[in-house]
Coordinates of N, CA, C and O in Angstrom, one line a residue:
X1 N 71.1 25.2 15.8 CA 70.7 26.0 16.9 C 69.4 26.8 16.6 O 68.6 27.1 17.4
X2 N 69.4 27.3 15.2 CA 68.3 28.4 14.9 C 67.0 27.1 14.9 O 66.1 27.2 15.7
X3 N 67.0 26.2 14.1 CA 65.7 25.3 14.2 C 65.2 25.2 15.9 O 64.0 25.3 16.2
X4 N 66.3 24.9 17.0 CA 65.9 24.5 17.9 C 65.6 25.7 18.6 O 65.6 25.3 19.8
X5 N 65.5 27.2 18.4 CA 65.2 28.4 19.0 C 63.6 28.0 18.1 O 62.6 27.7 18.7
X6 N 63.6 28.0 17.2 CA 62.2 28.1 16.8 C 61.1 27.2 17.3 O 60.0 27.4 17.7
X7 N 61.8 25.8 17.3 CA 60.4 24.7 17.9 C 60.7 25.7 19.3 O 59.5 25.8 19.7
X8 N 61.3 26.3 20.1 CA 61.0 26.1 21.3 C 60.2 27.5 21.1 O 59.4 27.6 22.0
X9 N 60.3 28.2 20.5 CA 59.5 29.6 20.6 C 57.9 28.9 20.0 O 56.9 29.6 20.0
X10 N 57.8 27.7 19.4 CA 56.5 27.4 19.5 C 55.5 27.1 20.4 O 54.4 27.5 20.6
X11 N 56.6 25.8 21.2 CA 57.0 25.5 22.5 C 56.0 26.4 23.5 O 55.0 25.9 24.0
X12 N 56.5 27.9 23.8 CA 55.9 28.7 24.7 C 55.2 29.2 24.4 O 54.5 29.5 25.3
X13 N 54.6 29.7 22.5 CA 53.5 29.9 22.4 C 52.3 29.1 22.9 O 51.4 29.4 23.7
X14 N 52.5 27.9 22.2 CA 51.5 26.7 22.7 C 51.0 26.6 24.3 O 49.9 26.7 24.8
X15 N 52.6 26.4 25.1 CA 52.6 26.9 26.7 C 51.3 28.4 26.7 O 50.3 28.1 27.3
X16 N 51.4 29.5 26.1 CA 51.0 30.5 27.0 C 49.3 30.3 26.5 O 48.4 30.5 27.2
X17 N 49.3 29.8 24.7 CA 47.7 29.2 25.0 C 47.1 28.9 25.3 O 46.0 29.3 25.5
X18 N 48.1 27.2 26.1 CA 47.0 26.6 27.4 C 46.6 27.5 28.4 O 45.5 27.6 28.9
X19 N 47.9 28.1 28.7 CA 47.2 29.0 29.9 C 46.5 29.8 30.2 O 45.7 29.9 31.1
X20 N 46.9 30.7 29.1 CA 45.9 31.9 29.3 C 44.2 31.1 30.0 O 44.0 30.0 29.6
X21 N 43.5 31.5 30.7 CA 42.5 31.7 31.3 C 41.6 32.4 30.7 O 40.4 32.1 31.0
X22 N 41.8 33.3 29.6 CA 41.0 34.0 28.3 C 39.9 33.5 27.9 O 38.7 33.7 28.0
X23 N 40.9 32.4 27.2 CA 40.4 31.8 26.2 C 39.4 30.4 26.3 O 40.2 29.6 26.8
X24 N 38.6 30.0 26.2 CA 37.9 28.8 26.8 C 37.4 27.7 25.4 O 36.4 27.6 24.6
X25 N 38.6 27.0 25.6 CA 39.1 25.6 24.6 C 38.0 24.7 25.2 O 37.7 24.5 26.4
X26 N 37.3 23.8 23.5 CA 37.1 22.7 24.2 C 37.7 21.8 24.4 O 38.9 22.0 24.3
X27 N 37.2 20.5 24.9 CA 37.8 19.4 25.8 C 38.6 18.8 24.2 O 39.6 18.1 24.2
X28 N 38.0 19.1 22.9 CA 39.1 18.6 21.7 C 39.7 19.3 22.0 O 40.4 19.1 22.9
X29 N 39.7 20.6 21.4 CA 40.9 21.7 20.9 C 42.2 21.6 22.2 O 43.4 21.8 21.9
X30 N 41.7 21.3 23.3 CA 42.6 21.4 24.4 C 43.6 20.0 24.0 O 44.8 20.0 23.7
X31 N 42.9 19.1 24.0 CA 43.9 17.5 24.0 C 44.6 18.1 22.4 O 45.8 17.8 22.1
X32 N 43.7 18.7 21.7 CA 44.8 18.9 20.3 C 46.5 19.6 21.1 O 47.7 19.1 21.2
X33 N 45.9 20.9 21.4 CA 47.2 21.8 21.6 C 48.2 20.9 22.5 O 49.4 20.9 22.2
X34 N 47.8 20.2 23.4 CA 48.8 19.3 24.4 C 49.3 18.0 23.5 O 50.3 17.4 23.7
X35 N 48.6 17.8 22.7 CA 49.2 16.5 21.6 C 50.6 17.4 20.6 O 51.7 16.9 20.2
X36 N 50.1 18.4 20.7 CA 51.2 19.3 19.7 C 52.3 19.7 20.7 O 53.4 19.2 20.5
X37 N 52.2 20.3 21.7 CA 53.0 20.6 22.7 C 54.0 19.2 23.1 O 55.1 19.5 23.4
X38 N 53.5 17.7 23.0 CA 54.4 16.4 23.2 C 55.1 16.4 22.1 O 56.3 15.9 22.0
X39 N 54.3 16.9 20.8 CA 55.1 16.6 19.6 C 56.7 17.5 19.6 O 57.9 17.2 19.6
X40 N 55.9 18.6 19.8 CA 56.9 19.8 19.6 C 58.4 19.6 20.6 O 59.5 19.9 20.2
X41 N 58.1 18.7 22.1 CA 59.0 18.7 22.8 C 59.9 17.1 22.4 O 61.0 16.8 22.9
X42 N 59.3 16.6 21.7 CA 59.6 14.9 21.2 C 60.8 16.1 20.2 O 62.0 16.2 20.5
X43 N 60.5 16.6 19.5 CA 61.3 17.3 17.8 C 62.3 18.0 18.5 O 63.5 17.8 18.2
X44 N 61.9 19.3 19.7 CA 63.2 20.0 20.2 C 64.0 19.0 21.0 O 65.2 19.4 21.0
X45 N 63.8 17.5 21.8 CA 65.2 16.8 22.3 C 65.5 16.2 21.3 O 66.7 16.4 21.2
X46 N 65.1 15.6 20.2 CA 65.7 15.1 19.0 C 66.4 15.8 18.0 O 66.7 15.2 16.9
X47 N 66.7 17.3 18.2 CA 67.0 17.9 16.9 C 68.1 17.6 16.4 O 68.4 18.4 15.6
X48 N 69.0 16.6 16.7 CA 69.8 16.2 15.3 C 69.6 15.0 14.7 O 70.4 14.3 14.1
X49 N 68.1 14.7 14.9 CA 67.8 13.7 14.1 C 67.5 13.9 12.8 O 66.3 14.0 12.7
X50 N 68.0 14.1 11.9 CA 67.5 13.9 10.5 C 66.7 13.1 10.0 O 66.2 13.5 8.9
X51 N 66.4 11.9 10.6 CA 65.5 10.7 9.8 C 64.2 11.1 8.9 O 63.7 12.2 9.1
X52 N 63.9 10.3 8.2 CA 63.0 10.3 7.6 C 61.3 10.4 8.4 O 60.3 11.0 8.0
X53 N 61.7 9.5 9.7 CA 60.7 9.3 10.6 C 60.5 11.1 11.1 O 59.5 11.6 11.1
X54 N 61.8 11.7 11.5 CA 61.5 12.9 11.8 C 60.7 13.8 11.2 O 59.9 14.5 11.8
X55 N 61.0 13.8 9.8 CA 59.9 14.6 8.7 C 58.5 14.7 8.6 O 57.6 15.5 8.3
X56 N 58.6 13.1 8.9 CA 56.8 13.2 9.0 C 56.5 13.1 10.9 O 55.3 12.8 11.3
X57 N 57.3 13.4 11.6 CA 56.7 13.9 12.9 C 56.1 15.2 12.5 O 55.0 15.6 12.6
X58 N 57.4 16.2 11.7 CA 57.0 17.6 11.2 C 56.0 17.5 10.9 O 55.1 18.1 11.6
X59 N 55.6 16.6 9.6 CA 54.5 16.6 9.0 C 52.6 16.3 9.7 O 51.5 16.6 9.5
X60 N 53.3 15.4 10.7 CA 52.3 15.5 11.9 C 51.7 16.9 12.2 O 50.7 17.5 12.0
X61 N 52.9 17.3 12.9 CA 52.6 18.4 14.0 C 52.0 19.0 13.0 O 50.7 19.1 13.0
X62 N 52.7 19.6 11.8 CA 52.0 20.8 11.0 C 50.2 20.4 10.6 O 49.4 21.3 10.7
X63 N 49.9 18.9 10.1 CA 48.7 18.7 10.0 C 47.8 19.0 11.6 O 46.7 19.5 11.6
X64 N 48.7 18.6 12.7 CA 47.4 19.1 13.9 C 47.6 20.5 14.1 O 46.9 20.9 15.0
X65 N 48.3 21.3 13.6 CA 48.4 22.8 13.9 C 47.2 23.2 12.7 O 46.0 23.6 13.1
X66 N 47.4 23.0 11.6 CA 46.3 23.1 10.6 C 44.6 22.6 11.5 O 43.7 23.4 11.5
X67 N 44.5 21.6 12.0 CA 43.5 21.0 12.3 C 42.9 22.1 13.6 O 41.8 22.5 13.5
X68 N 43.8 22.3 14.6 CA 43.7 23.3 15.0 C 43.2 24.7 14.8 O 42.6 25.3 15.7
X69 N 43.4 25.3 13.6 CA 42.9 26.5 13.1 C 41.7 26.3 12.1 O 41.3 27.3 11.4
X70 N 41.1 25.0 12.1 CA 39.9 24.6 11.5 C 40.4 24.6 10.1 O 39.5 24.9 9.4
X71 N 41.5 24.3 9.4 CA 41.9 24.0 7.9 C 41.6 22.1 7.9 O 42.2 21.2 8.5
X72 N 40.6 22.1 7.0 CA 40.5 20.5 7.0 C 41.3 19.9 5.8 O 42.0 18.9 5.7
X73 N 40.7 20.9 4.7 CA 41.3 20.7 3.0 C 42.3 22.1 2.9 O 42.1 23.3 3.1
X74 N 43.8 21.3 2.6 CA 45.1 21.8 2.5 C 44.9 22.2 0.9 O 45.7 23.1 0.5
X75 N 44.1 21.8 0.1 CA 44.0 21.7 -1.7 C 43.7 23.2 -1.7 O 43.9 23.3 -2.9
X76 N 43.5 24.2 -1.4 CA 42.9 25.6 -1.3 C 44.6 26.4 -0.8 O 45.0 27.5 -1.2
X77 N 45.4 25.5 0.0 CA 45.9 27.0 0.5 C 47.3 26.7 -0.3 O 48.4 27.1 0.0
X78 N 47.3 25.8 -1.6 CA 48.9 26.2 -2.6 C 48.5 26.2 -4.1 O 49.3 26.4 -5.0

């Protein structure tokens, strides 16, 4: 239950990104956050999947959330 409170609290962050009106994404950054937003909602109906395949959806998402905040080289941040 606590995993699937957290994808979904990402869930609405990502939601209140797109929306905000603030902020002015380009036409990448925007298709990124909505590729993460399908990811995020693919991981919250599946959460009792354990698979292997699931880990590296994680590992997905987390690489376009990185990509997202302009981190290209992960070698720097461990």
């Amino acid at each position: 239950m606590k995993h699937k409170q957290r994808v979904d609290q990402l869930q609405n962050g990502v939601r209140s990104l797109l929306a905000k009106s603030g902020y002015a994404f380009s036409e990448e950054d925007k298709a990124l956050l909505e590729a993460i937003l399908v990811e995020l909602e693919e991981i919250s109906n599946n959460e009792k999947d354990n698979s292997p395949d699931q880990i590296l959806k994680v590992l997905s998402l987390l690489l376009r959330f990185l990509k997202f905040f302009g981190i290209d080289d992960i070698s720097g941040l461990f």
